[in-house]
Amino acid sequence: MTTKRQRIRNGLILVSFFLFPVFFYYLSPALVIMASGEGTINGSLVIFFLLFISALVVGRGFCGWLCPAAGCQEALFLAQDKRVKRGNILKWLIWVPWLSAIIYLTIKTGGYKKIDFFYQTHYGLSIYDLQSFITYNLILFILIVIPGLVFGKRSFCHHLCWMAPFMIIGRSIRNVFGYPSLQLRAASEQCIHCHTCTDHCPMSLEVEEMVEREKMENQECILCGRCVDGCPNDAITYRMR
């Protein structure tokens, strides 16, 4: 797909992936547990909170446009583009105990006492020596590369991501109150049933069925716009409403 918008999106997620070694710790699920056990608000806790806030307006737009894991996973499409149709609950089975551990440690230590955004980094850098470089690559391959090659497109997003639930909850809150936010709009009468939208969806959603029902809201939608830009008849559009 070579539309200008998708070239920009691809560029953003690739640059984000290339910079992943710099801010790896700022998305770490382990460091937030360590920091909470010391009564410290670290960088990753701040980022997770900001992702929740962003989802109130742009849903999981971060996943589609800025996440470093996205750049890695979509590059893997060249080797494995199998659609993932099940297993979304797995990330919740990870997220609930993980968040519970954070809450427990925070209460046990008497609450947060300080903020250290650069907690455990080296002058703000996440990867700065051989040991951290090896750790980074092991985690990258175990959590992102191998699942993507074995199970299919964006397996990490479906099955393992600890950040997605924050955004799903934020989006759900928006849906309850119904205030204006970035979303997709479908015009079913313009659909020619070419299956392009479904084929292009990096999250393996049945987009054509969503268009037919004119119900485009899905908690796994990352608002990447591939269905919008791939539709030959403009049956899907972005809107802020």
Coordinates of C-alpha atoms in Angstrom, one line a residue:
M1 CA 0.0 0.0 0.0
T2 CA 1.7 3.2 -1.2
T3 CA -0.6 6.1 -0.2
K4 CA 1.1 9.1 1.3
R5 CA -0.6 8.6 4.6
Q6 CA 0.6 4.9 4.8
R7 CA 4.1 5.9 3.8
I8 CA 4.1 8.4 6.7
R9 CA 2.7 5.8 9.1
N10 CA 5.2 3.2 8.0
G11 CA 8.0 5.7 8.4
L12 CA 6.9 6.6 11.9
I13 CA 6.7 3.0 13.2
L14 CA 10.0 2.1 11.6
V15 CA 11.8 5.1 13.1
S16 CA 10.1 4.2 16.4
F17 CA 11.4 0.7 16.2
F18 CA 15.0 1.8 15.3
L19 CA 14.8 4.1 18.4
F20 CA 13.5 1.3 20.6
P21 CA 16.9 0.6 22.3
V22 CA 16.8 4.2 23.5
F23 CA 13.5 4.2 25.2
F24 CA 13.0 0.4 25.8
Y25 CA 12.9 1.0 29.6
Y26 CA 10.2 3.6 29.3
L27 CA 7.8 0.8 28.1
S28 CA 9.0 -1.8 30.5
P29 CA 6.5 -3.8 32.5
A30 CA 9.2 -5.1 34.8
L31 CA 10.7 -1.8 35.8
V32 CA 7.3 -0.4 36.9
I33 CA 7.0 -3.3 39.4
M34 CA 10.5 -2.7 40.7
A35 CA 9.9 1.1 41.0
S36 CA 6.5 0.6 42.7
G37 CA 8.2 -1.6 45.2
E38 CA 10.4 1.3 46.1
G39 CA 7.6 3.9 46.2
T40 CA 8.8 5.4 42.9
I41 CA 6.8 6.6 39.9
N42 CA 9.1 5.7 37.0
G43 CA 9.0 6.5 33.3
S44 CA 7.0 3.5 32.2
L45 CA 4.2 4.2 34.7
V46 CA 4.0 7.8 33.3
I47 CA 3.9 6.5 29.7
F48 CA 1.2 3.9 30.5
F49 CA -0.9 6.6 32.1
L50 CA -0.4 8.9 29.1
L51 CA -1.4 6.0 26.7
F52 CA -4.7 5.6 28.7
I53 CA -5.3 9.4 28.4
S54 CA -4.6 9.4 24.7
A55 CA -7.0 6.5 24.2
L56 CA -9.8 8.7 25.5
V57 CA -9.5 10.7 22.2
V58 CA -7.6 8.6 19.6
G59 CA -8.3 5.0 20.8
R60 CA -5.4 2.7 20.1
G61 CA -3.9 5.1 17.6
F62 CA -0.5 4.7 19.4
C63 CA -0.5 1.1 18.4
G64 CA -1.0 1.9 14.7
W65 CA 1.2 5.0 14.4
L66 CA 3.9 5.2 17.0
C67 CA 4.5 1.9 18.8
P68 CA 8.1 0.6 18.3
A69 CA 6.8 -3.0 18.4
A70 CA 4.6 -2.1 15.4
G71 CA 7.6 -1.4 13.2
C72 CA 9.1 -4.8 14.0
Q73 CA 5.9 -6.7 13.7
E74 CA 4.8 -5.2 10.4
A75 CA 8.3 -5.8 8.9
L76 CA 7.7 -9.5 9.8
F77 CA 4.7 -9.5 7.4
L78 CA 7.2 -10.1 4.6
A79 CA 7.9 -13.5 6.2
Q80 CA 4.6 -14.3 7.9
D81 CA 1.2 -12.7 7.1
K82 CA -1.1 -15.3 8.6
R83 CA -4.2 -13.8 10.2
V84 CA -4.6 -14.1 13.9
K85 CA -8.2 -14.9 14.8
R86 CA -8.2 -15.9 18.5
G87 CA -6.3 -15.5 21.8
N88 CA -7.0 -11.8 22.6
I89 CA -7.9 -12.7 26.1
L90 CA -4.4 -13.9 26.8
K91 CA -3.1 -10.3 27.2
W92 CA -5.8 -9.7 29.9
L93 CA -4.6 -12.8 31.7
I94 CA -1.2 -11.2 31.8
W95 CA -2.3 -7.7 32.5
V96 CA -4.6 -8.3 35.5
P97 CA -2.0 -10.1 37.7
W98 CA 0.6 -7.7 36.6
L99 CA -1.5 -4.6 37.5
S100 CA -2.5 -6.3 40.7
A101 CA 1.2 -6.8 41.7
I102 CA 1.8 -3.1 41.0
I103 CA -1.1 -2.0 43.2
Y104 CA -0.1 -4.5 46.0
L105 CA 3.5 -3.2 46.1
T106 CA 2.4 0.4 46.0
I107 CA 0.1 -0.1 49.0
K108 CA 2.7 -2.2 50.8
T109 CA 5.3 0.5 50.5
G110 CA 2.9 3.2 51.7
G111 CA 2.2 4.8 48.3
Y112 CA 4.4 6.6 45.9
K113 CA 6.9 9.0 47.4
K114 CA 8.9 10.3 44.5
I115 CA 9.0 10.5 40.7
D116 CA 12.1 9.3 38.8
F117 CA 11.2 9.3 35.1
F118 CA 14.7 8.0 34.2
Y119 CA 14.6 5.2 36.7
Q120 CA 17.3 2.5 36.0
T121 CA 18.4 4.3 32.8
H122 CA 22.0 5.5 32.0
Y123 CA 21.7 9.2 31.4
G124 CA 18.3 8.6 30.0
L125 CA 19.3 5.7 27.7
S126 CA 17.9 2.2 28.1
I127 CA 20.5 0.2 26.3
Y128 CA 24.0 1.3 27.1
D129 CA 26.2 -1.8 27.6
L130 CA 26.6 -5.4 26.3
Q131 CA 24.4 -6.9 29.0
S132 CA 21.5 -4.6 28.4
F133 CA 21.9 -5.1 24.6
I134 CA 21.7 -8.9 25.0
T135 CA 18.7 -8.6 27.3
Y136 CA 17.0 -6.2 24.8
N137 CA 17.4 -8.6 21.9
L138 CA 16.4 -11.7 23.9
I139 CA 13.1 -10.0 24.9
L140 CA 12.6 -8.7 21.4
F141 CA 12.9 -12.1 19.9
I142 CA 11.0 -14.0 22.6
L143 CA 8.0 -11.6 22.9
I144 CA 7.7 -10.1 19.4
V145 CA 9.7 -11.8 16.6
I146 CA 9.1 -15.5 17.4
P147 CA 5.3 -15.1 18.2
G148 CA 4.9 -13.0 15.0
L149 CA 6.6 -15.7 12.9
V150 CA 4.8 -18.6 14.5
F151 CA 1.3 -17.3 15.2
G152 CA 0.9 -14.6 12.6
K153 CA 0.3 -10.8 12.1
R154 CA 0.9 -8.7 15.2
S155 CA 0.7 -11.7 17.6
F156 CA 2.3 -9.6 20.3
C157 CA -0.5 -7.1 20.1
H158 CA -3.2 -9.8 20.4
H159 CA -1.6 -12.1 23.0
L160 CA 1.1 -10.4 25.1
C161 CA 0.9 -6.6 25.1
W162 CA 0.6 -5.1 28.6
M163 CA -0.1 -1.6 27.2
A164 CA -3.1 -2.5 25.0
P165 CA -5.5 -3.0 28.0
F166 CA -4.9 0.6 29.2
M167 CA -5.9 1.9 25.8
I168 CA -8.8 -0.5 25.4
I169 CA -10.2 0.7 28.8
G170 CA -9.7 4.3 27.8
R171 CA -11.5 3.7 24.5
S172 CA -14.3 1.9 26.3
I173 CA -14.8 4.9 28.6
R174 CA -15.0 7.2 25.5
N175 CA -17.7 4.9 24.1
V176 CA -19.7 5.1 27.2
F177 CA -19.8 8.9 27.2
G178 CA -19.9 9.2 23.4
Y179 CA -17.9 12.5 23.1
P180 CA -16.1 13.3 19.8
S181 CA -13.0 11.2 19.1
L182 CA -11.1 9.7 16.2
Q183 CA -13.0 6.8 14.7
L184 CA -13.8 5.1 11.4
R185 CA -17.0 5.6 9.5
A186 CA -18.5 3.0 7.1
A187 CA -20.9 3.5 4.1
S188 CA -22.1 0.0 3.4
E189 CA -23.9 1.0 0.2
Q190 CA -20.5 1.9 -1.3
C191 CA -18.9 -1.4 -0.4
I192 CA -18.2 -3.6 -3.5
H193 CA -17.1 -6.6 -1.4
C194 CA -13.6 -6.8 -2.8
H195 CA -12.3 -8.0 0.6
T196 CA -9.4 -5.5 0.4
C197 CA -10.1 -3.9 3.8
T198 CA -10.1 -7.3 5.5
D199 CA -7.0 -8.4 3.6
H200 CA -5.1 -5.2 4.5
C201 CA -6.0 -5.2 8.2
P202 CA -2.8 -5.7 10.3
M203 CA -5.0 -6.8 13.2
S204 CA -6.8 -9.5 11.3
L205 CA -10.2 -8.0 11.8
E206 CA -13.2 -8.9 9.6
V207 CA -13.4 -5.4 8.4
E208 CA -15.8 -6.1 5.5
E209 CA -18.3 -7.5 7.9
M210 CA -17.9 -4.4 10.1
V211 CA -18.6 -2.2 7.0
E212 CA -21.7 -4.2 6.1
R213 CA -23.1 -3.7 9.6
E214 CA -21.8 -0.1 9.7
K215 CA -20.3 -0.8 13.1
M216 CA -16.6 -0.1 12.9
E217 CA -15.9 0.0 16.6
N218 CA -13.6 -2.9 17.7
Q219 CA -11.3 -3.0 20.7
E220 CA -8.6 -4.5 18.6
C221 CA -8.8 -1.8 16.0
I222 CA -5.6 0.4 16.0
L223 CA -6.9 3.1 13.7
C224 CA -3.9 2.6 11.3
G225 CA -6.0 3.6 8.3
R226 CA -5.0 0.7 6.0
C227 CA -8.6 -0.1 5.4
V228 CA -9.4 3.5 4.7
D229 CA -6.5 4.0 2.2
G230 CA -7.0 0.6 0.6
C231 CA -10.7 0.9 -0.1
P232 CA -11.1 1.5 -3.9
N233 CA -14.6 3.0 -3.4
D234 CA -14.2 5.2 -0.2
A235 CA -16.5 3.0 1.8
I236 CA -14.4 3.7 4.9
T237 CA -13.3 7.1 6.1
Y238 CA -11.8 8.7 9.2
R239 CA -13.9 11.0 11.2
M240 CA -13.7 13.0 14.4
R241 CA -17.1 12.7 16.0

